[in-house]
Short mmCIF file of C-alpha atoms in Angstrom, two decimals:
data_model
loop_
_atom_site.label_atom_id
_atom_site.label_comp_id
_atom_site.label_asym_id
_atom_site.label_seq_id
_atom_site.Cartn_x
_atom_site.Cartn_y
_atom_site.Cartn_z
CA UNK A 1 96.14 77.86 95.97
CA UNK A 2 98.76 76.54 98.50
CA UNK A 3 99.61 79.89 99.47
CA UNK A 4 96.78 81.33 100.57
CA UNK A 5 96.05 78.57 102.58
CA UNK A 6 98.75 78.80 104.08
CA UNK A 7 98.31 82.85 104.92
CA UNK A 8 94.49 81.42 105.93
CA UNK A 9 96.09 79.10 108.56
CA UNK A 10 98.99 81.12 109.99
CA UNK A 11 96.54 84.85 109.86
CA UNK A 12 93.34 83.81 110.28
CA UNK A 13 91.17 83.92 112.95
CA UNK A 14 88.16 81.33 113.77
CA UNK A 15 85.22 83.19 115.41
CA UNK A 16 82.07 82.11 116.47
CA UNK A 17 82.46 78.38 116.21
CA UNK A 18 83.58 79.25 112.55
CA UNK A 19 80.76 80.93 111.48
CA UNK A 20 83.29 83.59 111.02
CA UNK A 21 86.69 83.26 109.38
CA UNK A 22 88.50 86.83 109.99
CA UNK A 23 91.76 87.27 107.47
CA UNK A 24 91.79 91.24 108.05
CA UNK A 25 95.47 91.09 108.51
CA UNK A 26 95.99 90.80 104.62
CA UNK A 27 92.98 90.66 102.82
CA UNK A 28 89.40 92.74 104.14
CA UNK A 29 91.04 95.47 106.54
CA UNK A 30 94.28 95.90 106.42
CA UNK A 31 96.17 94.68 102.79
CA UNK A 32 98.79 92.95 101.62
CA UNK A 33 99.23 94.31 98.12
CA UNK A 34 102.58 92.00 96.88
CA UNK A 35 100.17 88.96 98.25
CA UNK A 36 97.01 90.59 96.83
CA UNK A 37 99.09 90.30 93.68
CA UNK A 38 100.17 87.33 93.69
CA UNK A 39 96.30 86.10 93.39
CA UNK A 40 95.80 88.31 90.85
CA UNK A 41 98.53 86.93 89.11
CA UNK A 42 96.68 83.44 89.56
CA UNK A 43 93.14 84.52 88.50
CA UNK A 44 94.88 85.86 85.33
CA UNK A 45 96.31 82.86 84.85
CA UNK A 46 93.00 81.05 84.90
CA UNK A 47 91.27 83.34 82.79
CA UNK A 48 93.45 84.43 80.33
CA UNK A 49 91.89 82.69 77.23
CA UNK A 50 88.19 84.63 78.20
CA UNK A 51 88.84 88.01 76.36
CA UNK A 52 88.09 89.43 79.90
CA UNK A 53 87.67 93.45 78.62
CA UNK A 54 86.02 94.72 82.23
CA UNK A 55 86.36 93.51 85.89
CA UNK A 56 83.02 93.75 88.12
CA UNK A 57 83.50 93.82 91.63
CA UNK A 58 81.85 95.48 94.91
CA UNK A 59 82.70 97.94 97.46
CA UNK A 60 85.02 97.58 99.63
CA UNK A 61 86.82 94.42 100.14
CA UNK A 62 86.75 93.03 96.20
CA UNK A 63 88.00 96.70 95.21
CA UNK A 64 92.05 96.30 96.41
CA UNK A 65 91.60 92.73 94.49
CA UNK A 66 90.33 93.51 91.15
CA UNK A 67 92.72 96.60 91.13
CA UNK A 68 95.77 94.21 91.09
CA UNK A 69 93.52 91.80 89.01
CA UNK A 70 93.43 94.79 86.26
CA UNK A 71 96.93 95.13 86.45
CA UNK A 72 97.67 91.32 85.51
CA UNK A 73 95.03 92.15 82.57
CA UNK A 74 97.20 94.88 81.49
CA UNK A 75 95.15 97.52 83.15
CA UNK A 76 91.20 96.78 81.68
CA UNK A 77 88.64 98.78 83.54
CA UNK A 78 87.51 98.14 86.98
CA UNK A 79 83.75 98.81 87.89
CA UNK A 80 83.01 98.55 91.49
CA UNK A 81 79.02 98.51 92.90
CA UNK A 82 78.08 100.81 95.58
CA UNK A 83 76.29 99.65 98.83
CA UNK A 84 74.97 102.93 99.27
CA UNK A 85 73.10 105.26 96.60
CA UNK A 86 74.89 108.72 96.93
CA UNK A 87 73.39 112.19 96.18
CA UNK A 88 75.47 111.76 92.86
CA UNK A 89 75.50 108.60 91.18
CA UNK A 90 71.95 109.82 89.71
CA UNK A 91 69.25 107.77 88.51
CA UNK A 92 70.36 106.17 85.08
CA UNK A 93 71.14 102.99 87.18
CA UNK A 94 71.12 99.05 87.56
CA UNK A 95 70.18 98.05 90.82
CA UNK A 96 69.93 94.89 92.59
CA UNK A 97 68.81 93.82 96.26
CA UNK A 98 71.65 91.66 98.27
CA UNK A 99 71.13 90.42 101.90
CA UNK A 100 74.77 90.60 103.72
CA UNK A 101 75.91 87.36 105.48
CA UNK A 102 78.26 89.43 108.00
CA UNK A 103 75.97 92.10 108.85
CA UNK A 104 72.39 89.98 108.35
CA UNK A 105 71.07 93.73 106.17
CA UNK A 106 69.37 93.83 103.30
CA UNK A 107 71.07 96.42 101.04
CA UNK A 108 70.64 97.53 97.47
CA UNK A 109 73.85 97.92 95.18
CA UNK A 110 73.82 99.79 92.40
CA UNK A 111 76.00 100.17 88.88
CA UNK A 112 75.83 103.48 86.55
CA UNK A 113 74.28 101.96 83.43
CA UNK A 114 77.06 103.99 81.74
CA UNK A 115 79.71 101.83 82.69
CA UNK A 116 78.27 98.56 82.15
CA UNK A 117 77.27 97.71 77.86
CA UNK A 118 76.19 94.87 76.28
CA UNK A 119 79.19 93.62 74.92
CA UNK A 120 80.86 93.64 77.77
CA UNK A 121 83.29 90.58 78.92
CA UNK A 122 83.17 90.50 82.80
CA UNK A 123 85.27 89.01 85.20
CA UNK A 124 83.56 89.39 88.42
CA UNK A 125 85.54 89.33 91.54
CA UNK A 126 84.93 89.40 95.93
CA UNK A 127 87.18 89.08 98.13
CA UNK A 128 84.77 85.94 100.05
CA UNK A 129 81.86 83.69 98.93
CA UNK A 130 80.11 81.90 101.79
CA UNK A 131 76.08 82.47 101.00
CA UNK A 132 77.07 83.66 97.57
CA UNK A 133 74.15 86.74 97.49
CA UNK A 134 77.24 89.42 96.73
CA UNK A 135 78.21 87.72 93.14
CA UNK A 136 74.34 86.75 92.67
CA UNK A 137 73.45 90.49 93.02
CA UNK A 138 76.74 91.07 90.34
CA UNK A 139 75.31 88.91 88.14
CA UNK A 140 71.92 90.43 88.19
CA UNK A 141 73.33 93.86 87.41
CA UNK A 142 75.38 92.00 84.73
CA UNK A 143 72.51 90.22 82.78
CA UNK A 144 70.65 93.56 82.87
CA UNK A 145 73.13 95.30 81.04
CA UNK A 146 72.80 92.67 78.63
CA UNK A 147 76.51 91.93 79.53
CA UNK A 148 78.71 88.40 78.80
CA UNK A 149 80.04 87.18 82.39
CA UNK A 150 83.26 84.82 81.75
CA UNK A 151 83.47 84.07 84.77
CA UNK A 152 83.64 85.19 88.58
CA UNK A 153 86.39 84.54 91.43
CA UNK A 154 86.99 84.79 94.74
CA UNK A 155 90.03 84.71 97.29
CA UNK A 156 88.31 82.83 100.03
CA UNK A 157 85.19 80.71 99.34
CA UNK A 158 83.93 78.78 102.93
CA UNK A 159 82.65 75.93 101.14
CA UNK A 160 80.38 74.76 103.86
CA UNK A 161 77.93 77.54 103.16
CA UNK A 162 77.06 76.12 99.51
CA UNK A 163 77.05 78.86 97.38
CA UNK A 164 80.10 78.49 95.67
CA UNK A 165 78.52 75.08 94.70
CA UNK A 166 74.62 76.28 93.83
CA UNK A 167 76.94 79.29 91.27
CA UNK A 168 78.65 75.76 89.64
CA UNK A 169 75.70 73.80 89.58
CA UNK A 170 74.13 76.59 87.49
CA UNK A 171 77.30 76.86 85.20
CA UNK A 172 79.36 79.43 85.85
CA UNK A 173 83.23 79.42 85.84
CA UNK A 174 83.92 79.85 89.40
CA UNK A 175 87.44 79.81 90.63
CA UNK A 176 88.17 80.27 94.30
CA UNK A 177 91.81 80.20 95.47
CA UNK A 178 91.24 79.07 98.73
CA UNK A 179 87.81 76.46 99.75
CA UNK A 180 87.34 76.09 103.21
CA UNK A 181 85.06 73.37 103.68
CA UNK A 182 84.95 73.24 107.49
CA UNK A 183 86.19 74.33 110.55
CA UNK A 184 86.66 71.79 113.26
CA UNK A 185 88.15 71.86 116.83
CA UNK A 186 89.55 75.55 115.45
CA UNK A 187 91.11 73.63 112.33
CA UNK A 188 90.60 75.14 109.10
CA UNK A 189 90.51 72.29 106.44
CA UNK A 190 90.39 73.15 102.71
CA UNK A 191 88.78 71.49 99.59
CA UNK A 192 91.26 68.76 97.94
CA UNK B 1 99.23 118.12 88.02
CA UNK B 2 98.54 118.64 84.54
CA UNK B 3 97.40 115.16 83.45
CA UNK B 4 94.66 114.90 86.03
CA UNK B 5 93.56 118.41 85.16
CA UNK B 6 93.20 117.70 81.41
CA UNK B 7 91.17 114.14 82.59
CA UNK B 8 88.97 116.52 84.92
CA UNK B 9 88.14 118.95 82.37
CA UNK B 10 87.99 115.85 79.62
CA UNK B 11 85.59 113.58 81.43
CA UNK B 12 84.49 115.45 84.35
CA UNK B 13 80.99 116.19 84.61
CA UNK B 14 79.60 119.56 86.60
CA UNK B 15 76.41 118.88 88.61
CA UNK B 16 73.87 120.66 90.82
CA UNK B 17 75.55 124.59 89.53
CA UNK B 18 79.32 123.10 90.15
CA UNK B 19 78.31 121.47 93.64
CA UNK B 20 79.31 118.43 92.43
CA UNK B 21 82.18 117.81 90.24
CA UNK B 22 81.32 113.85 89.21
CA UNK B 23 85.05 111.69 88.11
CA UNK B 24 83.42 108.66 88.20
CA UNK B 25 84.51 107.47 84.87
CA UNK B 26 88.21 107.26 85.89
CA UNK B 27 88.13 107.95 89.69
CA UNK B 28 85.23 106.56 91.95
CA UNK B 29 83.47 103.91 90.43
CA UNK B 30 84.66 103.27 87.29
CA UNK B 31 88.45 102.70 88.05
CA UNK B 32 91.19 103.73 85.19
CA UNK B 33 93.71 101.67 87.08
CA UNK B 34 96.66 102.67 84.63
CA UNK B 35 95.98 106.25 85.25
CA UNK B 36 96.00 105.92 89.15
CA UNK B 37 99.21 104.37 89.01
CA UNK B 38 100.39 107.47 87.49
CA UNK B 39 98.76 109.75 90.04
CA UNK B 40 100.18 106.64 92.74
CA UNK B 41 103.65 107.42 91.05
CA UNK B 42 103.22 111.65 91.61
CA UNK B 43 101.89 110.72 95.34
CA UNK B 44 104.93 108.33 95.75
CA UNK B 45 107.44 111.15 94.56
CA UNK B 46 106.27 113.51 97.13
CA UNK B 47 106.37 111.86 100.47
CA UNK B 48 109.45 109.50 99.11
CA UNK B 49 111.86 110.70 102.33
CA UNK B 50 109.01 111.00 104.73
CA UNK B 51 110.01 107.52 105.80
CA UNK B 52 106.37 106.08 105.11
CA UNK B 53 105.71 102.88 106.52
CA UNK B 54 101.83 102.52 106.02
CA UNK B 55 98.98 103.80 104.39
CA UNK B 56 95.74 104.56 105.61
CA UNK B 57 92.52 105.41 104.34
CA UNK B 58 88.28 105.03 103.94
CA UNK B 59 86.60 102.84 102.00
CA UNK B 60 85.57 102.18 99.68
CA UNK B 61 86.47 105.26 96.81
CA UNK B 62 90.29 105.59 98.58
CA UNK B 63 91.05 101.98 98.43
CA UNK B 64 91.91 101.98 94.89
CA UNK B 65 94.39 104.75 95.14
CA UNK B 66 96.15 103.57 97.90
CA UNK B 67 96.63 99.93 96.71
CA UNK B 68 98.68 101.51 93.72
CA UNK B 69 100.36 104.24 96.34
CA UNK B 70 101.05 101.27 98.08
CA UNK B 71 103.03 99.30 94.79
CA UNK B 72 104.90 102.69 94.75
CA UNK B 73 106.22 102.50 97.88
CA UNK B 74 107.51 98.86 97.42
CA UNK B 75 104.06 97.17 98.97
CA UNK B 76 103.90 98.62 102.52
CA UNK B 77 100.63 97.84 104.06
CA UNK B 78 97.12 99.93 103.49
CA UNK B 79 94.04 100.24 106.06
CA UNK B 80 91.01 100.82 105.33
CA UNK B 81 88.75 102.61 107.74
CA UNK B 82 85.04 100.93 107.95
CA UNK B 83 81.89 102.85 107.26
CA UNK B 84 79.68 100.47 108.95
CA UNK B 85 81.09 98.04 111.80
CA UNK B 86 80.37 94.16 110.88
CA UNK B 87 79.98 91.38 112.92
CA UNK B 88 83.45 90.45 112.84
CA UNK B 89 85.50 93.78 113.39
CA UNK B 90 85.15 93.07 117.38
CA UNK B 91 85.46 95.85 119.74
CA UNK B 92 88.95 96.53 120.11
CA UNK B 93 89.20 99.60 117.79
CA UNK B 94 89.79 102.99 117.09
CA UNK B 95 86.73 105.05 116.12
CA UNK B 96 85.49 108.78 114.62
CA UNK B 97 82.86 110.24 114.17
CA UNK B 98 82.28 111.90 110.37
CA UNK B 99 79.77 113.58 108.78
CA UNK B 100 79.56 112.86 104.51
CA UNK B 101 79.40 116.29 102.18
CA UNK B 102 78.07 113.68 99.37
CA UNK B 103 75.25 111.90 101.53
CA UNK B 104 74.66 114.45 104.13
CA UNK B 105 74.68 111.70 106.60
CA UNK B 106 76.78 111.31 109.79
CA UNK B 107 78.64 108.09 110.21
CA UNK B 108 81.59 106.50 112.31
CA UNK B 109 84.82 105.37 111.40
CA UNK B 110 86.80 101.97 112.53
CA UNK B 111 89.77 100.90 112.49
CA UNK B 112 91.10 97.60 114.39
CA UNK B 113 93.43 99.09 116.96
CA UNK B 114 95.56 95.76 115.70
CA UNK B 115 96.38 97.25 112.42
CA UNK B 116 97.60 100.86 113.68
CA UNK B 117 100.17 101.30 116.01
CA UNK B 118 102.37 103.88 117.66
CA UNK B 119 105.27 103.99 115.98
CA UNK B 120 103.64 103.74 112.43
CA UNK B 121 104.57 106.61 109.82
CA UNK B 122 101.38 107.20 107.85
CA UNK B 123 100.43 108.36 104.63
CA UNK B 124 96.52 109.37 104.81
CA UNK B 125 94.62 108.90 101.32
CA UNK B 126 91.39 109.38 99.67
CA UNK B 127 90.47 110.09 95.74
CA UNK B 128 88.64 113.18 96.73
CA UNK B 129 88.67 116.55 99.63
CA UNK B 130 85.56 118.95 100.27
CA UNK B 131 85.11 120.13 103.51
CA UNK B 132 87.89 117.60 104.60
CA UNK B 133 85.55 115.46 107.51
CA UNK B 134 86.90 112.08 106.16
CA UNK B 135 90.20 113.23 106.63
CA UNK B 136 89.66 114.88 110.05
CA UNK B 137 88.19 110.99 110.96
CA UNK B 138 91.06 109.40 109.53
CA UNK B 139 93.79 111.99 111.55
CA UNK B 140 91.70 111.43 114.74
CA UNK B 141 92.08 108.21 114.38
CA UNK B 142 95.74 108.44 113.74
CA UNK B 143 96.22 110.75 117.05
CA UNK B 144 93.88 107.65 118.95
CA UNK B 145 96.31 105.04 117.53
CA UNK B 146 99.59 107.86 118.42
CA UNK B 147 100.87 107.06 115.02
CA UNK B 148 102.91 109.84 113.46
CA UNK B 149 101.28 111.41 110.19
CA UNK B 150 103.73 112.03 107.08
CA UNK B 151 101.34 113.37 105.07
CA UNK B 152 97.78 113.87 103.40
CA UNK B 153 96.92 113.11 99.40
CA UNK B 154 94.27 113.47 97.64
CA UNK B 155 93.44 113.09 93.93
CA UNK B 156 91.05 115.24 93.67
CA UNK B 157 90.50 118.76 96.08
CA UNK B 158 87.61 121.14 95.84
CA UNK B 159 89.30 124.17 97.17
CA UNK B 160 86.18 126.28 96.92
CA UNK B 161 85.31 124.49 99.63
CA UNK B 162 88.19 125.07 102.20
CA UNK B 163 88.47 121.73 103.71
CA UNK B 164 92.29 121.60 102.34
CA UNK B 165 93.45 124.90 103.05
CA UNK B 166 92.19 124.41 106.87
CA UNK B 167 94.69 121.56 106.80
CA UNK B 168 97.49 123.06 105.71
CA UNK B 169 96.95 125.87 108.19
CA UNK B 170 96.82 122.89 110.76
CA UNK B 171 100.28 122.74 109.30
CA UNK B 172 99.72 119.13 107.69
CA UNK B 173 101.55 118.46 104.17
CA UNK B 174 98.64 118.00 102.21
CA UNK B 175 99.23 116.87 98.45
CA UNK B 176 96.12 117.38 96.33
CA UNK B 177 96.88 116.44 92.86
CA UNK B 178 94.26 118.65 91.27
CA UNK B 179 92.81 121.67 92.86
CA UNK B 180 89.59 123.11 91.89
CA UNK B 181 89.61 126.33 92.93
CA UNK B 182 85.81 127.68 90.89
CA UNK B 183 83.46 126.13 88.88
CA UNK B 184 81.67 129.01 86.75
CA UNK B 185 79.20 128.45 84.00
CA UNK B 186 80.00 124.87 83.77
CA UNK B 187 84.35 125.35 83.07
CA UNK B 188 86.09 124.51 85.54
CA UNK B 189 89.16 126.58 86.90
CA UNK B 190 92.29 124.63 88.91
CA UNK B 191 94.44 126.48 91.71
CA UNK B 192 97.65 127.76 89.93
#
């Protein structure tokens, strides 16, 4: 998606030899809602024909994402996995163990069984995919509710990290609006 | 305001003798995004002259809200304050220390000093209020960053608990959409 690519080039910041790809000027910190839109409006478009009845996402960044994603599917639930079990969530759960690229934890995240059913239609949605474990833990949850996944998306994948490719290879539906397949001399080039 | 009080009393669920009052059908984890547009829209109509040029609030239960606050008020930007600090945040921010009512655990708050600046006119957010230490974080760090506060809103307020009524002795205008004022054998009764 030309756009974001563009907002990746002009906002984003190259860390760490570009191990790290900061956009928290419109997408993971602070948020650009009418641009947030704007790729909802596009992952709409690409899964319109999916009977999408449920959006599956993650605390905190895919949350802002999927909410404008729900709007463009006229408002269909959002379910968002927690990082952290609270006092209240209670133990009629799906759980599933993720290891976090950015902070290098292993963390558990965990889904109410109550809001995920069998004949569920997911769209599952992050705001990144670089090792991939985030969606793989989604999916996890997902087949143990017995649930249909049609397919998952992502603003920024960094393609260089493979696991937008490994979640192809093994079939899924997989659309990322922006690929960033390396980072060289503090140039960002994308996927043609 | 009535429709969030029938949706309380409709799909709420009273825990641990009224302790915990669980929305997380519609509110926290499941997310009814066309109803939050609605209490968005009542948040909107409140602060409308206050001149708000940003919203702020915690992940990862206020982003929601604010993202359709945010629509209301033509798009304006949202922060998120960070539980945890990643890799990538880097050290130039704001931080405050809070202690959770729902996990019992202390934790600090960060916001990039980038995305917060002095002459910004906030509007502070989060689905629910107890005791009110997420909001004290988020003002603190508001007073760090010398923005000027419009306002506090809340979905959700559990006015047994006094964390709202402190506030508005502090003199802050502090919306809370639905006000439970007692929870006795299992009915809930809202603040007139």
């Amino acid at each position: 998606m030309k756009l974001l690519e563009e907002r990746i080039k002009k906002d984003g910041k190259i860390l760490d030899d570009g191990k790290i790809i900061k956009v928290d000027s419109f997408l993971n910190h602070q948020l650009d809602i009418p641009f947030l839109e704007k790729l909802g409006d596009e992952m709409y478009a690409h899964f319109l024909g999916k009977k999408v009845n449920k959006i599956l996402t993650i605390e905190a960044s895919g949350i802002a994402l999927a909410t404008v994603v729900s709007q463009s599917f006229n408002g269909i639930p959002v379910v968002f996995a927690k990082k952290q079990r609270t006092k209240n969530i209670g133990s009629n759960v799906y759980t599933s163990e993720v290891k976090s690229y950015t902070t290098g934890k292993e963390y558990t995240i965990t889904v109410s069984k109550e809001y995920l059913n069998e004949g569920d239609r997911l769209l599952i949605i992050d705001d990144f995919l670089a090792e991939g474990q985030a969606l793989r833990g989604l999916i996890d949850i997902s087949n143990k509710a017995s649930a249909h996944i049609c397919g998952l998306s992502v603003a920024v994948e960094k393609g260089f990290q493979g696991g937008g490719d490994a979640l192809r290879e093994d079939g899924y539906d997989l659309l990322s609006l922006a690929i960033i397949d390396s980072v060289k001399d503090n140039k960002i080039e994308f996927r043609r």
